[in-house]
Tab-separated table of C-alpha atoms in Angstrom:
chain	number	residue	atom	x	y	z
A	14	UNK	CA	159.259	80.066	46.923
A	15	UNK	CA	158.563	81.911	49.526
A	16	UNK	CA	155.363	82.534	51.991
A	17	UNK	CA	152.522	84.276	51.419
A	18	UNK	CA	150.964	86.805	54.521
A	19	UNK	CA	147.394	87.584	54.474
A	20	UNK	CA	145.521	90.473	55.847
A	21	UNK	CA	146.907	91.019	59.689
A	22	UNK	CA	144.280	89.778	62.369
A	23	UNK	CA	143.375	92.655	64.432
A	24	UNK	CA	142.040	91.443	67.984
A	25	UNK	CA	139.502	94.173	69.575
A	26	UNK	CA	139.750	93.888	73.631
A	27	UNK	CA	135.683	93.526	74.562
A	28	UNK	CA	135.309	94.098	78.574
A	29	UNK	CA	133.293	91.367	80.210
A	30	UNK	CA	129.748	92.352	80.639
A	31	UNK	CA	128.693	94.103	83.873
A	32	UNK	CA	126.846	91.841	86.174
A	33	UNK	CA	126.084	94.702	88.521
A	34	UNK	CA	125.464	97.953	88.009
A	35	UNK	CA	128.970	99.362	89.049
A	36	UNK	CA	132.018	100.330	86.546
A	37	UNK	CA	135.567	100.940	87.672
A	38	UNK	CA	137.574	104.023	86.323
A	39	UNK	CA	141.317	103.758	86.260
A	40	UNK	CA	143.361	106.128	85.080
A	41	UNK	CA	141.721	109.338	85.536
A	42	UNK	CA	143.420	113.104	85.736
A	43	UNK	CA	144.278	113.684	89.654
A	44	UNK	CA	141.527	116.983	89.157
A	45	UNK	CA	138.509	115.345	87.516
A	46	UNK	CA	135.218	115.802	89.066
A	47	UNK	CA	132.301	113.818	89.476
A	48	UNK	CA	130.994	116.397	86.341
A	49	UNK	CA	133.630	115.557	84.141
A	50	UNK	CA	133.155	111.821	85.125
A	51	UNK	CA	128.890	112.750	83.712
A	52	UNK	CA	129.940	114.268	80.619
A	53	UNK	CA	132.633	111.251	79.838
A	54	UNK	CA	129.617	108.786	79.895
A	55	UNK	CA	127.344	111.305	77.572
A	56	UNK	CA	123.251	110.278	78.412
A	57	UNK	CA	123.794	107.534	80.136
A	58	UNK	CA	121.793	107.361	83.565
A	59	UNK	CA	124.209	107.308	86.550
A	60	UNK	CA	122.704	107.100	89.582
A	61	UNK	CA	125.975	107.296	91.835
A	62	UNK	CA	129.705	108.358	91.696
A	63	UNK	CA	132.367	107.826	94.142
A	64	UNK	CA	135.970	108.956	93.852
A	65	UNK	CA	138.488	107.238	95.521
A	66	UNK	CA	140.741	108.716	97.693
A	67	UNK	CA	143.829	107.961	99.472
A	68	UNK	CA	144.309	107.998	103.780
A	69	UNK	CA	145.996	111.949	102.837
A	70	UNK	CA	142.474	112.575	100.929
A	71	UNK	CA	144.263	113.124	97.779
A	72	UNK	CA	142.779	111.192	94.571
A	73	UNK	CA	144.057	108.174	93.532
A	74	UNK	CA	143.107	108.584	89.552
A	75	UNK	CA	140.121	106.024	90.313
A	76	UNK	CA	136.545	106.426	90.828
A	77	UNK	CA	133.153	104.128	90.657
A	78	UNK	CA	130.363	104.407	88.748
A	79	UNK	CA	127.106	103.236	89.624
A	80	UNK	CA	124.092	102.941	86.851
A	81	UNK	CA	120.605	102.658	86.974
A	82	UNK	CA	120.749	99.502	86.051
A	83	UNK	CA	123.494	96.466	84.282
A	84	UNK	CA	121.961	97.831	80.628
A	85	UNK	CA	123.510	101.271	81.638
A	86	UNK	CA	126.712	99.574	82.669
A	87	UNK	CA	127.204	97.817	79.856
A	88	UNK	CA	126.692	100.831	77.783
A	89	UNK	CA	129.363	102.234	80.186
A	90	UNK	CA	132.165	99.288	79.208
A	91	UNK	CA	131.793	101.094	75.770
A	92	UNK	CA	134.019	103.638	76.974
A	93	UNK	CA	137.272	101.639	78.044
A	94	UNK	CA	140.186	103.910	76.574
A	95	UNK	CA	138.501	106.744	75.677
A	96	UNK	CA	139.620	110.440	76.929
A	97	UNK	CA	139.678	112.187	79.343
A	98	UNK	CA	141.876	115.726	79.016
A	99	UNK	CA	144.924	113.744	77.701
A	100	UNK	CA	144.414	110.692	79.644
A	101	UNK	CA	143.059	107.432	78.426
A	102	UNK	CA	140.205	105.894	80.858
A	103	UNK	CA	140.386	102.228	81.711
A	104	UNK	CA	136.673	101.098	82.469
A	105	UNK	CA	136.012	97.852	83.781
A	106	UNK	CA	132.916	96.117	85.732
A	107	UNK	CA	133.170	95.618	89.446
A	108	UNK	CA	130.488	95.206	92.390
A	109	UNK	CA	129.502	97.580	95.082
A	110	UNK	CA	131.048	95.287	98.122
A	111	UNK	CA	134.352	95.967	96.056
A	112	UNK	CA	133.717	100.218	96.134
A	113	UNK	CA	132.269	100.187	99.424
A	114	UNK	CA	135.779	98.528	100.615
A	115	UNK	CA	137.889	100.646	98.324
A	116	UNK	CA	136.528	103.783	99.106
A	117	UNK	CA	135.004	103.362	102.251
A	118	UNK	CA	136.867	101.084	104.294
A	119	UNK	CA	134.142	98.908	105.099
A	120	UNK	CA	134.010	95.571	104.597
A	121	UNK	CA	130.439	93.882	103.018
A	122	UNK	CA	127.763	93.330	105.788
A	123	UNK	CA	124.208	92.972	105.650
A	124	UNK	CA	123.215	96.631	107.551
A	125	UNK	CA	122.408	99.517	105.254
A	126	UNK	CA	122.169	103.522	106.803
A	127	UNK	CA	119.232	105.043	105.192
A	128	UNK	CA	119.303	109.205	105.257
A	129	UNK	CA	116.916	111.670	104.071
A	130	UNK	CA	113.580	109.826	105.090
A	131	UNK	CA	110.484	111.600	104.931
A	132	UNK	CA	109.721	112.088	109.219
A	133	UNK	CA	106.304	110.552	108.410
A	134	UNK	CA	108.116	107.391	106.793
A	135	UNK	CA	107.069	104.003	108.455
A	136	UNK	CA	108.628	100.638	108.530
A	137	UNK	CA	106.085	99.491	105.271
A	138	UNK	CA	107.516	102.364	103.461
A	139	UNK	CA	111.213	100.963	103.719
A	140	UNK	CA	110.301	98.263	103.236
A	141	UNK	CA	108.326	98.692	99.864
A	142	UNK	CA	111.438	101.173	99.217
A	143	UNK	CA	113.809	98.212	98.931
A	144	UNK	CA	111.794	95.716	96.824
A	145	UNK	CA	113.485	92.722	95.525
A	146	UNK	CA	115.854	92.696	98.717
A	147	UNK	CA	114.912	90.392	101.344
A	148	UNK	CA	115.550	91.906	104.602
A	149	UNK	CA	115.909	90.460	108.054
A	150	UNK	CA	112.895	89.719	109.949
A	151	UNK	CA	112.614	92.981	112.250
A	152	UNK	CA	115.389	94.339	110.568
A	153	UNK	CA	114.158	98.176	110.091
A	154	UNK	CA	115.219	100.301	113.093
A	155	UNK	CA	114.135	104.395	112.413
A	156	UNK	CA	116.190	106.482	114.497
A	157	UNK	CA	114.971	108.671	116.936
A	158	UNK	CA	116.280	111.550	119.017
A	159	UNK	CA	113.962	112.814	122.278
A	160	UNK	CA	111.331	110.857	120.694
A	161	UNK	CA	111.468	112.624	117.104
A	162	UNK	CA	112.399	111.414	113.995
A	163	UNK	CA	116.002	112.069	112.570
A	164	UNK	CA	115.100	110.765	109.063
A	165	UNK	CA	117.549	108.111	109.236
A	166	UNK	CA	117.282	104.879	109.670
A	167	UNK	CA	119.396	101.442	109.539
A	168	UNK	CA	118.302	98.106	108.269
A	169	UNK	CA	119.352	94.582	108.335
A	170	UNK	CA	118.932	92.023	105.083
A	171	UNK	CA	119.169	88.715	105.578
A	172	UNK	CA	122.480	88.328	103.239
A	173	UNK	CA	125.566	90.700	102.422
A	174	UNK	CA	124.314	89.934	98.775
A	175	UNK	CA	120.871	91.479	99.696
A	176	UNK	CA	122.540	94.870	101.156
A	177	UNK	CA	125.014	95.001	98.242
A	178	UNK	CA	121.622	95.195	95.680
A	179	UNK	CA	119.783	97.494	98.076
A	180	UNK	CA	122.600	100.103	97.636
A	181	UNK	CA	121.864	99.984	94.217
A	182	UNK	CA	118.913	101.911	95.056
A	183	UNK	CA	120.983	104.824	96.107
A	184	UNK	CA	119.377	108.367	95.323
A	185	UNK	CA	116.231	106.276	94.437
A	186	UNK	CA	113.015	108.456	95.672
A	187	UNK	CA	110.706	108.349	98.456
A	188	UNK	CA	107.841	110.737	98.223
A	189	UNK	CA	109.379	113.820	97.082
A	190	UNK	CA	112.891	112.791	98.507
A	191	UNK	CA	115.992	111.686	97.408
A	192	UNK	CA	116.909	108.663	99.792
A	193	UNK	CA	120.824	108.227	100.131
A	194	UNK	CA	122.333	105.191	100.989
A	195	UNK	CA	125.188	103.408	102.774
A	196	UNK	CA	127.372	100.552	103.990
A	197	UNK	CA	126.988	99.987	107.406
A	198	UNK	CA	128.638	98.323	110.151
A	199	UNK	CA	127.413	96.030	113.090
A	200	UNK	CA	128.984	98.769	115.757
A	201	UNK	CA	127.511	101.334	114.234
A	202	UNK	CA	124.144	99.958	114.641
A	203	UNK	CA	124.848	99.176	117.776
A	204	UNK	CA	125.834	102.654	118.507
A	205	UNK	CA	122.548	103.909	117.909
A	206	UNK	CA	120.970	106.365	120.506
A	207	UNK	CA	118.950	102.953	122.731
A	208	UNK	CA	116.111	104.992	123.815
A	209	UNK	CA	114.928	105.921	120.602
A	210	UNK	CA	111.591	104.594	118.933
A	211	UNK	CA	112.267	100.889	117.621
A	212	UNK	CA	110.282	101.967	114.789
A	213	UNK	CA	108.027	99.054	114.818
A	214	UNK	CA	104.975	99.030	112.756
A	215	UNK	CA	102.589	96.637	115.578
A	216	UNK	CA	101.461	99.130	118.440
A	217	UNK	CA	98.851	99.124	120.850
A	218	UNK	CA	97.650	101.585	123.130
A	219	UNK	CA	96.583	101.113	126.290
A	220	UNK	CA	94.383	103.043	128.461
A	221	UNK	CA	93.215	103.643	132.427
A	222	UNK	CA	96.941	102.556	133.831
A	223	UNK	CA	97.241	103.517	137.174
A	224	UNK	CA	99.451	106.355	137.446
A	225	UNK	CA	102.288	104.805	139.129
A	226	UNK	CA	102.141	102.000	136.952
A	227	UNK	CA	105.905	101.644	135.064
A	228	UNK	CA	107.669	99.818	132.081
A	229	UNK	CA	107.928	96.694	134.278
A	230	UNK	CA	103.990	96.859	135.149
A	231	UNK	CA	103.208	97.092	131.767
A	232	UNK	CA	105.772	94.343	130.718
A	233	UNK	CA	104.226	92.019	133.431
A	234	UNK	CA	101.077	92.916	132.036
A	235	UNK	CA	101.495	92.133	128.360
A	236	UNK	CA	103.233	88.614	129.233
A	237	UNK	CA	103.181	86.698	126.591
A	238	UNK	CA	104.081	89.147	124.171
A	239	UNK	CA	107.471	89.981	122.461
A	240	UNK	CA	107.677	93.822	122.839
A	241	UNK	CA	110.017	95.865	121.030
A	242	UNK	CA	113.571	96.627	122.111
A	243	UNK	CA	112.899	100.311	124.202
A	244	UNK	CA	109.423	99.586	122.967
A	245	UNK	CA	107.522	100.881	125.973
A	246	UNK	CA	106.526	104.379	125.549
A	247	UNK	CA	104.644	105.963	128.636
A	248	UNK	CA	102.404	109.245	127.854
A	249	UNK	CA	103.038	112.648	129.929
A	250	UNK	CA	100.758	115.039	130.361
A	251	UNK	CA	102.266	118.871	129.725
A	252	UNK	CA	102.853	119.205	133.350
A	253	UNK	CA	104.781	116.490	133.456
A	254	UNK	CA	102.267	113.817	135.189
A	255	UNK	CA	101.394	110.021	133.848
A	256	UNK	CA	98.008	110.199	131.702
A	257	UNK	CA	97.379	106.624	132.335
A	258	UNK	CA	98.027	106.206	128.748
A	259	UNK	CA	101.452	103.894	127.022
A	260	UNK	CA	102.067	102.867	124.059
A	261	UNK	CA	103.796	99.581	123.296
A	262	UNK	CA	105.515	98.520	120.014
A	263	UNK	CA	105.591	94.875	119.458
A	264	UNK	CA	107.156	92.468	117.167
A	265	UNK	CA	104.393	90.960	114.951
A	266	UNK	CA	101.136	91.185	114.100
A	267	UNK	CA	100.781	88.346	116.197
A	268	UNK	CA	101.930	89.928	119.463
A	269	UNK	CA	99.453	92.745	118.899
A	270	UNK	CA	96.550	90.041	118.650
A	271	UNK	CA	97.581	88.486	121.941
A	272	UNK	CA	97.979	92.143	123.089
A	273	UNK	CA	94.003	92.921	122.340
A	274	UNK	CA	92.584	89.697	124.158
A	275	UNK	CA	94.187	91.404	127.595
A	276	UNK	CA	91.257	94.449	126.908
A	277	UNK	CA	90.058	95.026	129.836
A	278	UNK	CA	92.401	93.227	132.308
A	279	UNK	CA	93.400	93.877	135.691
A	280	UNK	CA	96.844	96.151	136.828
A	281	UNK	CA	96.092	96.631	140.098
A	282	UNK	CA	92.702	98.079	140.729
A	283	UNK	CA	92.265	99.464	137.392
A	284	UNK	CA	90.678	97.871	134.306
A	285	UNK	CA	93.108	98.493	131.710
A	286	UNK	CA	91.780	98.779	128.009
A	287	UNK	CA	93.925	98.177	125.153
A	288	UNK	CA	93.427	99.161	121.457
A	289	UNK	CA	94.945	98.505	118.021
A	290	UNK	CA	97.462	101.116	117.448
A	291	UNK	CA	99.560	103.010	114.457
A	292	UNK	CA	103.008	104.916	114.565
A	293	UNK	CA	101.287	108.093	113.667
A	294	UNK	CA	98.680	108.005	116.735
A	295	UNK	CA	101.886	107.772	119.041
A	296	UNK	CA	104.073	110.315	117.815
A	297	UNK	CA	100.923	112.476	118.160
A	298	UNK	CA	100.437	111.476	121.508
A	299	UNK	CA	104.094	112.137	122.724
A	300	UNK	CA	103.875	115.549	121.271
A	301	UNK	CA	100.610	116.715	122.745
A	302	UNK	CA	98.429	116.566	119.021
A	303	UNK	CA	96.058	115.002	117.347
A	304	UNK	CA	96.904	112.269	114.758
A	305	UNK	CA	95.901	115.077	112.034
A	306	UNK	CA	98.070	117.366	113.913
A	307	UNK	CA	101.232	114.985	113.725
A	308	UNK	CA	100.778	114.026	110.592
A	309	UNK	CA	101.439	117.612	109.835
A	310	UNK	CA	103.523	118.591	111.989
A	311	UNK	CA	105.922	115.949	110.407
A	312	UNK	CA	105.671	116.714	106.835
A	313	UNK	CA	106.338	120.665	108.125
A	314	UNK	CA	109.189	119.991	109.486
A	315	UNK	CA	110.620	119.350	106.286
């Protein structure tokens, strides 16, 4: 007698589900585009694509997709050996610390290069921008250049992991802009222009200096109070003279409470006052306008 063979088992590869938002694609023709990449996935809601590249910027036949979110992505695994022209496309889950090394040479850190921010955008709107990430204490810095706004700005979370789902936010909106976002390095924070505005959201103002009074004055003045990196901002008036007017960005709330019980206090012969301040107010006051004025003056210049 001899033996009997049943129906042949048939074993269906499943890729693991996505625990980020980010897909792999291997395998791709060297001339697809980020639009043929779209069309491949059908509706599905991407929110990013990066091609890799080699050091001769030629493709590699691999690029990385990032969703809205892991239900997108796991649609997205769907597509594992489908077509592409005449190739088929191996997709596979893998994290954003893994593209951002692959494509961009740079290792995970915790800093994250914001670009495209709205000129009037203030530390509390980064912050509310990246909710769900925990980010470093003092850890927004807005750039500045000649005491204006670039609409960039760097920020510091308080893990890799926290950075790695911030950049999920890429292309995300703020206002009526599209914010991009990036990896970061520790140099390249460090690289940034030092006399630009720290971007802190606790400023006071204070009033009646004497006009030689400088950063040091004020400084010894304010002891007791953590004051911003470059924080010290004294006010000019157009011909070029001290107005007896600075603005100082501190660290905390705190600081600008100790700040207020110095109203009134002695530099010199002159009774200095010193008021609760905002952003807005100074970049008004650098530029010669009126908080109205600045306000928009900054949403003009977009």
């Amino acid at each position: 007698s001899g033996y009997k063979f049943g129906a042949p088992i048939v074993f269906t590869y499943m890729p693991p589900a996505p625990q980020t938002p980010v897909l792999r694609l291997r395998g791709l023709p060297f001339q697809a585009s980020e639009a043929d990449i779209r069309q491949f996935f059908g509706d599905l809601s991407i929110n990013r694509i990066q091609l890799r590249r080699n050091q001769h910027g030629r493709p590699t036949g691999e690029a990385f997709v990032v969703f809205t979110d892991e239900a997108q992505a796991a649609k997205g695994t769907e597509r594992d050996r489908q077509l592409i022209g005449t190739r088929y496309i191996e997709v596979f889950p893998t994290t954003l610390d893994e593209m951002s090394l692959k494509c961009e040479g740079v290792a995970p850190t915790e800093f994250v290069k914001m670009r495209g921010l709205p000129f009037s955008a203030t530390v509390e709107d980064v912050t509310s921008f990246f909710t769900g990430c925990q980010i470093a204490e003092g850890g927004v810095r807005l750039c500045s250049t000649n005491g204006r706004r670039t609409g960039e700005a760097f920020v510091k979370f308080a893990t890799a992991e926290d950075a790695s789902q911030a950049l999920t936010k890429h292309r995300h909106s703020m206002g009526s802009r599209y914010i991009e976002l990036f990896r970061a390095s520790p140099m390249e924070v460090e690289a940034i222009n030092p006399a630009g505005i720290s971007g802190s959201e606790h400023v006071v103002r204070l009033r009646g200096l004497p006009f030689v009074a400088r950063e040091h004055d004020i400084t010894e003045f304010l002891s007791g109070c953590q004051i911003a990196q470059q924080g010290i901002h004294l006010v000019y008036t157009q011909m070029d003279r001290p107005s007896g007017e600075a603005f100082v960005e501190l660290a905390s709330a705190a600081d600008v409470a100790t700040a207020i019980t110095k109203h009134r206090g002695v530099m010199g012969r002159r009774y200095v006052e010193v008021f609760e301040s905002s952003q807005l107010e100074m970049q008004g006051a650098m530029h010669g306008v009126g908080m109205q004025g600045a306000a928009a003056g900054m949403a003009g210049m977009w």
